[in-house]
mmCIF file of C-alpha atoms in Angstrom:
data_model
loop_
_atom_site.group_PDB
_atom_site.id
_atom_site.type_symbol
_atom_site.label_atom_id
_atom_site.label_comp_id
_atom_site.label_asym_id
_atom_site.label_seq_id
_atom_site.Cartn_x
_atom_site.Cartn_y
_atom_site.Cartn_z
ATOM 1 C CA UNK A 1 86.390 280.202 110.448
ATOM 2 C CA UNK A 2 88.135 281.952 113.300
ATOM 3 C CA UNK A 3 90.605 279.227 115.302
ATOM 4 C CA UNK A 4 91.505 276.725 112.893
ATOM 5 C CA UNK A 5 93.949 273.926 111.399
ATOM 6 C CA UNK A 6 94.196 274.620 107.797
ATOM 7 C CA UNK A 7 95.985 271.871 105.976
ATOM 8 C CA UNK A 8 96.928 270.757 102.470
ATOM 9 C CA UNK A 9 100.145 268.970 100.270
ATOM 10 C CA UNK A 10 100.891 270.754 97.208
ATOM 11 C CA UNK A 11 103.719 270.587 94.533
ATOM 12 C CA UNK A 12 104.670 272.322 91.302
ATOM 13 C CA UNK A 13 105.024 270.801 88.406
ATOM 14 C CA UNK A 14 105.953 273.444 86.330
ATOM 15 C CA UNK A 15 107.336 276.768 87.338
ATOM 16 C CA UNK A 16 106.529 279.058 84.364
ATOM 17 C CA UNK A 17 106.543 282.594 85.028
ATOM 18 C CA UNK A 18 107.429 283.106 88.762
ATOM 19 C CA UNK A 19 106.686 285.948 90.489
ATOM 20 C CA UNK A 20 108.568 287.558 93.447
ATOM 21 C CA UNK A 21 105.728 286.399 95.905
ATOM 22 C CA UNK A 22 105.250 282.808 94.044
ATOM 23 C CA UNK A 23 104.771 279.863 96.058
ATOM 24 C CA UNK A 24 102.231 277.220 97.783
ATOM 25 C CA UNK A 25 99.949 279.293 99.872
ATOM 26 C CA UNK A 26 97.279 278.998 102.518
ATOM 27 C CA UNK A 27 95.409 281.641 103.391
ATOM 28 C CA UNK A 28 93.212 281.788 106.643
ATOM 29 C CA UNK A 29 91.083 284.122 108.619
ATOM 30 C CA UNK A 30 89.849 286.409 105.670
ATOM 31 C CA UNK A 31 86.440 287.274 103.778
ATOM 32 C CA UNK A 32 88.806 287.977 100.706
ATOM 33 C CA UNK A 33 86.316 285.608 98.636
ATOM 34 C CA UNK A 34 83.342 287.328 99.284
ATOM 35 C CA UNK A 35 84.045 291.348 100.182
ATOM 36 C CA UNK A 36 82.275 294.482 99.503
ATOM 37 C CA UNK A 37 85.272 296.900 100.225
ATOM 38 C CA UNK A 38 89.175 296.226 100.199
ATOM 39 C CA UNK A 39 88.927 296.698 103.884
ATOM 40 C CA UNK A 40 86.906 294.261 104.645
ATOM 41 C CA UNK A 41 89.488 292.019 102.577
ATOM 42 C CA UNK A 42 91.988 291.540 105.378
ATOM 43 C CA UNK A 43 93.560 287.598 105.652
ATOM 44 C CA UNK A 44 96.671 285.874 107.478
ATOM 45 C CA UNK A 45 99.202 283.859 104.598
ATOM 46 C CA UNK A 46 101.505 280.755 105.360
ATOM 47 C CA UNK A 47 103.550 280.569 102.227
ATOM 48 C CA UNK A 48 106.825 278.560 101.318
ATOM 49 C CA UNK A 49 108.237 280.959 98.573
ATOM 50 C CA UNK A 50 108.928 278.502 95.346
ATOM 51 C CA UNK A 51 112.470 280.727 94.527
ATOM 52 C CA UNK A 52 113.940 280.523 98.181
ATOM 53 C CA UNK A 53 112.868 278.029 99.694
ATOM 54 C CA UNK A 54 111.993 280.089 102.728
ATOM 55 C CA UNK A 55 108.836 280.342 105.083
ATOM 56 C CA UNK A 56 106.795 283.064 105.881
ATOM 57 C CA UNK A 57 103.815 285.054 107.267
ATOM 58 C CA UNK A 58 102.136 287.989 106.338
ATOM 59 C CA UNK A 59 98.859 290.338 107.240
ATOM 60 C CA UNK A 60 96.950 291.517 104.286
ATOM 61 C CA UNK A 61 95.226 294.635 105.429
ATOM 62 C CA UNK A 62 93.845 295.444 102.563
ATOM 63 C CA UNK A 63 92.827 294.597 98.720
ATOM 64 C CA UNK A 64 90.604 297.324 96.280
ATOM 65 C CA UNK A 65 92.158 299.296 93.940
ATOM 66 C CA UNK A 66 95.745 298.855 95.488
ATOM 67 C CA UNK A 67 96.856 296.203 97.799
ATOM 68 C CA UNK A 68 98.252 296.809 101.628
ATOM 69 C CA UNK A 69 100.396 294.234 103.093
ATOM 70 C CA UNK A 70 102.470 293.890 106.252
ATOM 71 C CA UNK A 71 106.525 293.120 105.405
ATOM 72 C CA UNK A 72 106.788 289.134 104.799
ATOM 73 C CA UNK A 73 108.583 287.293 107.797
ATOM 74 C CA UNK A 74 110.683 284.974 106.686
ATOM 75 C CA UNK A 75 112.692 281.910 107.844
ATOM 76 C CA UNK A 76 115.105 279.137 106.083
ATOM 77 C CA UNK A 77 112.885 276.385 105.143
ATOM 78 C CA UNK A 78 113.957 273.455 107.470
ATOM 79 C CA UNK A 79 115.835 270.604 107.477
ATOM 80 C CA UNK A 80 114.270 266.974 107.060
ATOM 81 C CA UNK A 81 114.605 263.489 107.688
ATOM 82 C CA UNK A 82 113.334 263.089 104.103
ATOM 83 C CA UNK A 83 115.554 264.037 102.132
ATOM 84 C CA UNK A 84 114.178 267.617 100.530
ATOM 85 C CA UNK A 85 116.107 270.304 100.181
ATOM 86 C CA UNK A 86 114.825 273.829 100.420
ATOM 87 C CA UNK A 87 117.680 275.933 100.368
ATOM 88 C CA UNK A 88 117.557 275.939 96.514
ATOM 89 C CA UNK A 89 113.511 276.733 96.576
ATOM 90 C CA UNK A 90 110.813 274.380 95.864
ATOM 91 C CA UNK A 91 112.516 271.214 93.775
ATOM 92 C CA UNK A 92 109.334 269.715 90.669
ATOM 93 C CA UNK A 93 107.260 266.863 91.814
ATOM 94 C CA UNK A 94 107.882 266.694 95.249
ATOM 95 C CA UNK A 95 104.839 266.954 97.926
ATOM 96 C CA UNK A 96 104.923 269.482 100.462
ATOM 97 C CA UNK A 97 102.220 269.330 103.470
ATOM 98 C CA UNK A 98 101.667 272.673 105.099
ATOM 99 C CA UNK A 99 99.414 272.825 108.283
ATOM 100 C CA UNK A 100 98.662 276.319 108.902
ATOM 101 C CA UNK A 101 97.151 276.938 112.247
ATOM 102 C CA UNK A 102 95.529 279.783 113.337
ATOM 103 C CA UNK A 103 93.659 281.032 117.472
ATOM 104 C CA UNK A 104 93.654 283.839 119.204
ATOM 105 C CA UNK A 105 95.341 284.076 122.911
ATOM 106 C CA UNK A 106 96.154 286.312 125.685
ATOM 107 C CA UNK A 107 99.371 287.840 125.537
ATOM 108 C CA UNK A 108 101.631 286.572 128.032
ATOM 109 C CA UNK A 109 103.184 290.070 128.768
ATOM 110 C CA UNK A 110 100.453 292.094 128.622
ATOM 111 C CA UNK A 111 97.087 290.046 128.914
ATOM 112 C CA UNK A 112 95.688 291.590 125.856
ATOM 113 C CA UNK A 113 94.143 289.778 123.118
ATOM 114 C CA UNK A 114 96.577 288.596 120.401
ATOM 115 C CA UNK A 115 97.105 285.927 117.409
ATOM 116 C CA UNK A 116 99.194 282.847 117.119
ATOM 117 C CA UNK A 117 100.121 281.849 113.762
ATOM 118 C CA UNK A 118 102.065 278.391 113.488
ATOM 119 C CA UNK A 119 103.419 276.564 110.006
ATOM 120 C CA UNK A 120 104.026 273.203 110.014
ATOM 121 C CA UNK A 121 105.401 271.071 106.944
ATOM 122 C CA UNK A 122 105.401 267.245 106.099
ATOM 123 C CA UNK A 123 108.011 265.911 104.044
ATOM 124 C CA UNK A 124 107.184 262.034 104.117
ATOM 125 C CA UNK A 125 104.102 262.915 101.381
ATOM 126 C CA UNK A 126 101.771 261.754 103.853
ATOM 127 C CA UNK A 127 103.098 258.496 105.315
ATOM 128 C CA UNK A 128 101.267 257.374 108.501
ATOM 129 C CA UNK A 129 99.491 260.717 108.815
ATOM 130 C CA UNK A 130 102.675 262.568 108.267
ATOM 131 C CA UNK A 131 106.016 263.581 109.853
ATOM 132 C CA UNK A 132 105.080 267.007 110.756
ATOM 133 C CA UNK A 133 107.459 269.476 111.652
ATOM 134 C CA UNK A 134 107.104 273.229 113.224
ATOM 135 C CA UNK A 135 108.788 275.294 110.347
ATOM 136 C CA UNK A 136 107.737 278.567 111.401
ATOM 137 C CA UNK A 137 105.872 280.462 114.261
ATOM 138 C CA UNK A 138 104.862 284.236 115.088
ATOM 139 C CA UNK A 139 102.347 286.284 117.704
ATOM 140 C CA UNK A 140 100.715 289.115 116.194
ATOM 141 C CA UNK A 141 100.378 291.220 119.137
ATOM 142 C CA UNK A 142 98.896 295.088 118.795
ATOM 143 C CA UNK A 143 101.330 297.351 117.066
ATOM 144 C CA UNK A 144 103.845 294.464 116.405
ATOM 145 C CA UNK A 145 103.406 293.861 112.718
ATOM 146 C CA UNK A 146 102.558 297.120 110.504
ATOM 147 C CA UNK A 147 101.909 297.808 107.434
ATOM 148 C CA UNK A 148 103.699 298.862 104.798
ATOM 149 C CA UNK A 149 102.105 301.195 102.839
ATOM 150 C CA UNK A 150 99.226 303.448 104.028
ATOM 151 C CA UNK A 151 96.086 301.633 104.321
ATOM 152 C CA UNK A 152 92.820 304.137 103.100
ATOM 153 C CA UNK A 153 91.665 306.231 105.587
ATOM 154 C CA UNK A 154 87.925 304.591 105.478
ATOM 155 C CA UNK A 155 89.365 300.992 106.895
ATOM 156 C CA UNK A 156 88.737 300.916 110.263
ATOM 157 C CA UNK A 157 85.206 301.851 110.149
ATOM 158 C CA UNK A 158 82.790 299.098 110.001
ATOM 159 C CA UNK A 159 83.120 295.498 111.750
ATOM 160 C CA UNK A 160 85.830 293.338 110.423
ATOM 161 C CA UNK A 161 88.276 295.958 109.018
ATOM 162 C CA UNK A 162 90.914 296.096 110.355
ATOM 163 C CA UNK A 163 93.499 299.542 111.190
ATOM 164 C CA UNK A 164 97.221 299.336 111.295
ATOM 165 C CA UNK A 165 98.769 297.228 113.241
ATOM 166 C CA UNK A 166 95.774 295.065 114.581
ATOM 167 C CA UNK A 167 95.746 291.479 114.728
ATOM 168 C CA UNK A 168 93.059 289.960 112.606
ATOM 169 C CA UNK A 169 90.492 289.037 115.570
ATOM 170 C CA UNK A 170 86.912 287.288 115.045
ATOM 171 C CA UNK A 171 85.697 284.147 112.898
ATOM 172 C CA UNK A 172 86.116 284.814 108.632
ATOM 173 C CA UNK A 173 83.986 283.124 105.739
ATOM 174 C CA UNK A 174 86.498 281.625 103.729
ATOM 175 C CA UNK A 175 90.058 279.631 103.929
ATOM 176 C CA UNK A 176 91.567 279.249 100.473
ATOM 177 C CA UNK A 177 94.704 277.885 98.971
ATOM 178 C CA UNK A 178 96.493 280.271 96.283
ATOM 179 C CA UNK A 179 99.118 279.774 93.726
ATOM 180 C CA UNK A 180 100.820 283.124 91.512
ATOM 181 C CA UNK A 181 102.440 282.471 88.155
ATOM 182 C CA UNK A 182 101.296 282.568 84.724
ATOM 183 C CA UNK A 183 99.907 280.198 81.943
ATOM 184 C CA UNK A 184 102.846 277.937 82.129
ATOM 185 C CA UNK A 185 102.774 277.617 86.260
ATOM 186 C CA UNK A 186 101.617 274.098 86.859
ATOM 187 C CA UNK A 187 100.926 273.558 90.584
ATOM 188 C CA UNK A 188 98.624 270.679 91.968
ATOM 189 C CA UNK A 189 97.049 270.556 95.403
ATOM 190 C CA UNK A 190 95.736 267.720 97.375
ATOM 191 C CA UNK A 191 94.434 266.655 100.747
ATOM 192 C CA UNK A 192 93.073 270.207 101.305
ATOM 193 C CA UNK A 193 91.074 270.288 105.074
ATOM 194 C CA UNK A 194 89.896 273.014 107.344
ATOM 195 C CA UNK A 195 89.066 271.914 111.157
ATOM 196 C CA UNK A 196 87.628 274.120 114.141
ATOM 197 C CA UNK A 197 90.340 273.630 117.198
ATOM 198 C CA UNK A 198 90.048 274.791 120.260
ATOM 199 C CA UNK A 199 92.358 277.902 120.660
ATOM 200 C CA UNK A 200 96.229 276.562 121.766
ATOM 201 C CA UNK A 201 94.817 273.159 121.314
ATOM 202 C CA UNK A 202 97.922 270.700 120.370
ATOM 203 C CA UNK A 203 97.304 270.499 116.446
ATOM 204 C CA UNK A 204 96.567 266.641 114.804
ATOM 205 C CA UNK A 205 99.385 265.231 113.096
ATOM 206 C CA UNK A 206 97.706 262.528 111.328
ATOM 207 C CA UNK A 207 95.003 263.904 108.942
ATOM 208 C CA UNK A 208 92.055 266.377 109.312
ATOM 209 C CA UNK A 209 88.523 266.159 108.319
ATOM 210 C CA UNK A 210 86.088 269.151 107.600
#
């Protein structure tokens, strides 16, 4: 999975213990399911945090013994026709669609190789393929987005590690949704769809198939 439309509608029931990076997640472009090393563990994450309210991206980098992230970059959640209010976090029982998408470009600036990340969320749970609107966007150019911890000197090494400050380039095995909480977090997903598009391909607003 390397350019793709990553989509799903998700809502918590139950908060329980939330954790400072708690949320409805999609993760894309990572092997994080499957890896033999933490460097080989790097992924791109669309996430609406459940305490804020707010949108954001981040670069994993790396996940072994410690964990290597890039800062979170975050944006109000946006306003809707429909009624849902995000400036207080994520309200119980209400669907959320996210549409993560995902392709790699050519820099306008520079002509190198970079990554476009785009969030878009549906409010209308759905109704005639949903009302979807572009919450968040962000180019992960070369040396634009760092991490923020050290990541161990071996990354960097082998094919699809990735060093510090590199876009995540080249197709990934896996696409997953994630949730963080504890026993008492009650979060339930539906209408969960990955789709091949074609790099800056305009993205379907009306339901995806695999």
């Amino acid at each position: 999975w390397e350019d793709v439309e990553f989509t799903a509608y998700g809502r918590y029931r139950a908060y329980g213990g939330v954790r400072s990076y708690s949320g409805l997640t999609l993760v894309a472009r990572t092997n994080h399911g499957d890896y033999t090393d933490g460097c080989s563990a790097p992924g791109y994450y669309a996430r609406i945090y459940a305490t804020t309210g707010e949108v954001a991206f981040q670069k994993e980098y790396y996940h072994g013994t410690s964990v290597v992230y890039s800062a979170s970059r975050r944006l109000p959640g946006p306003s809707n026709p429909h009624g849902v209010d995000l400036s207080s976090g994520l309200p119980l029982d209400e669907w959320i669609g996210l549409k993560f998408v995902v392709y790699t470009l050519t820099d306008p600036d520079d002509g190198a190789p970079a990554v476009q990340l785009k969030l878009y969320l549906d409010f209308s749970r759905g109704a005639r393929g949903g009302d979807w609107v572009l919450a968040h966007e962000l180019l992960d150019t070369s040396g634009s987005w760092m991490a923020t911890r050290a990541i161990p000197d071996e990354c960097g090494t082998e094919d699809g590690h990735v060093r510090d400050g590199e876009p995540i380039f080249g197709g990934r095995e896996y696409c997953f949704l994630r949730t963080d909480g504890d026993s008492d977090t009650v979060i339930e997903w539906a209408n969960a769809s990955v789709r091949h598009i074609n790099g800056a391909a305009t993205p379907r607003t009306t339901g995806c198939e695999d």
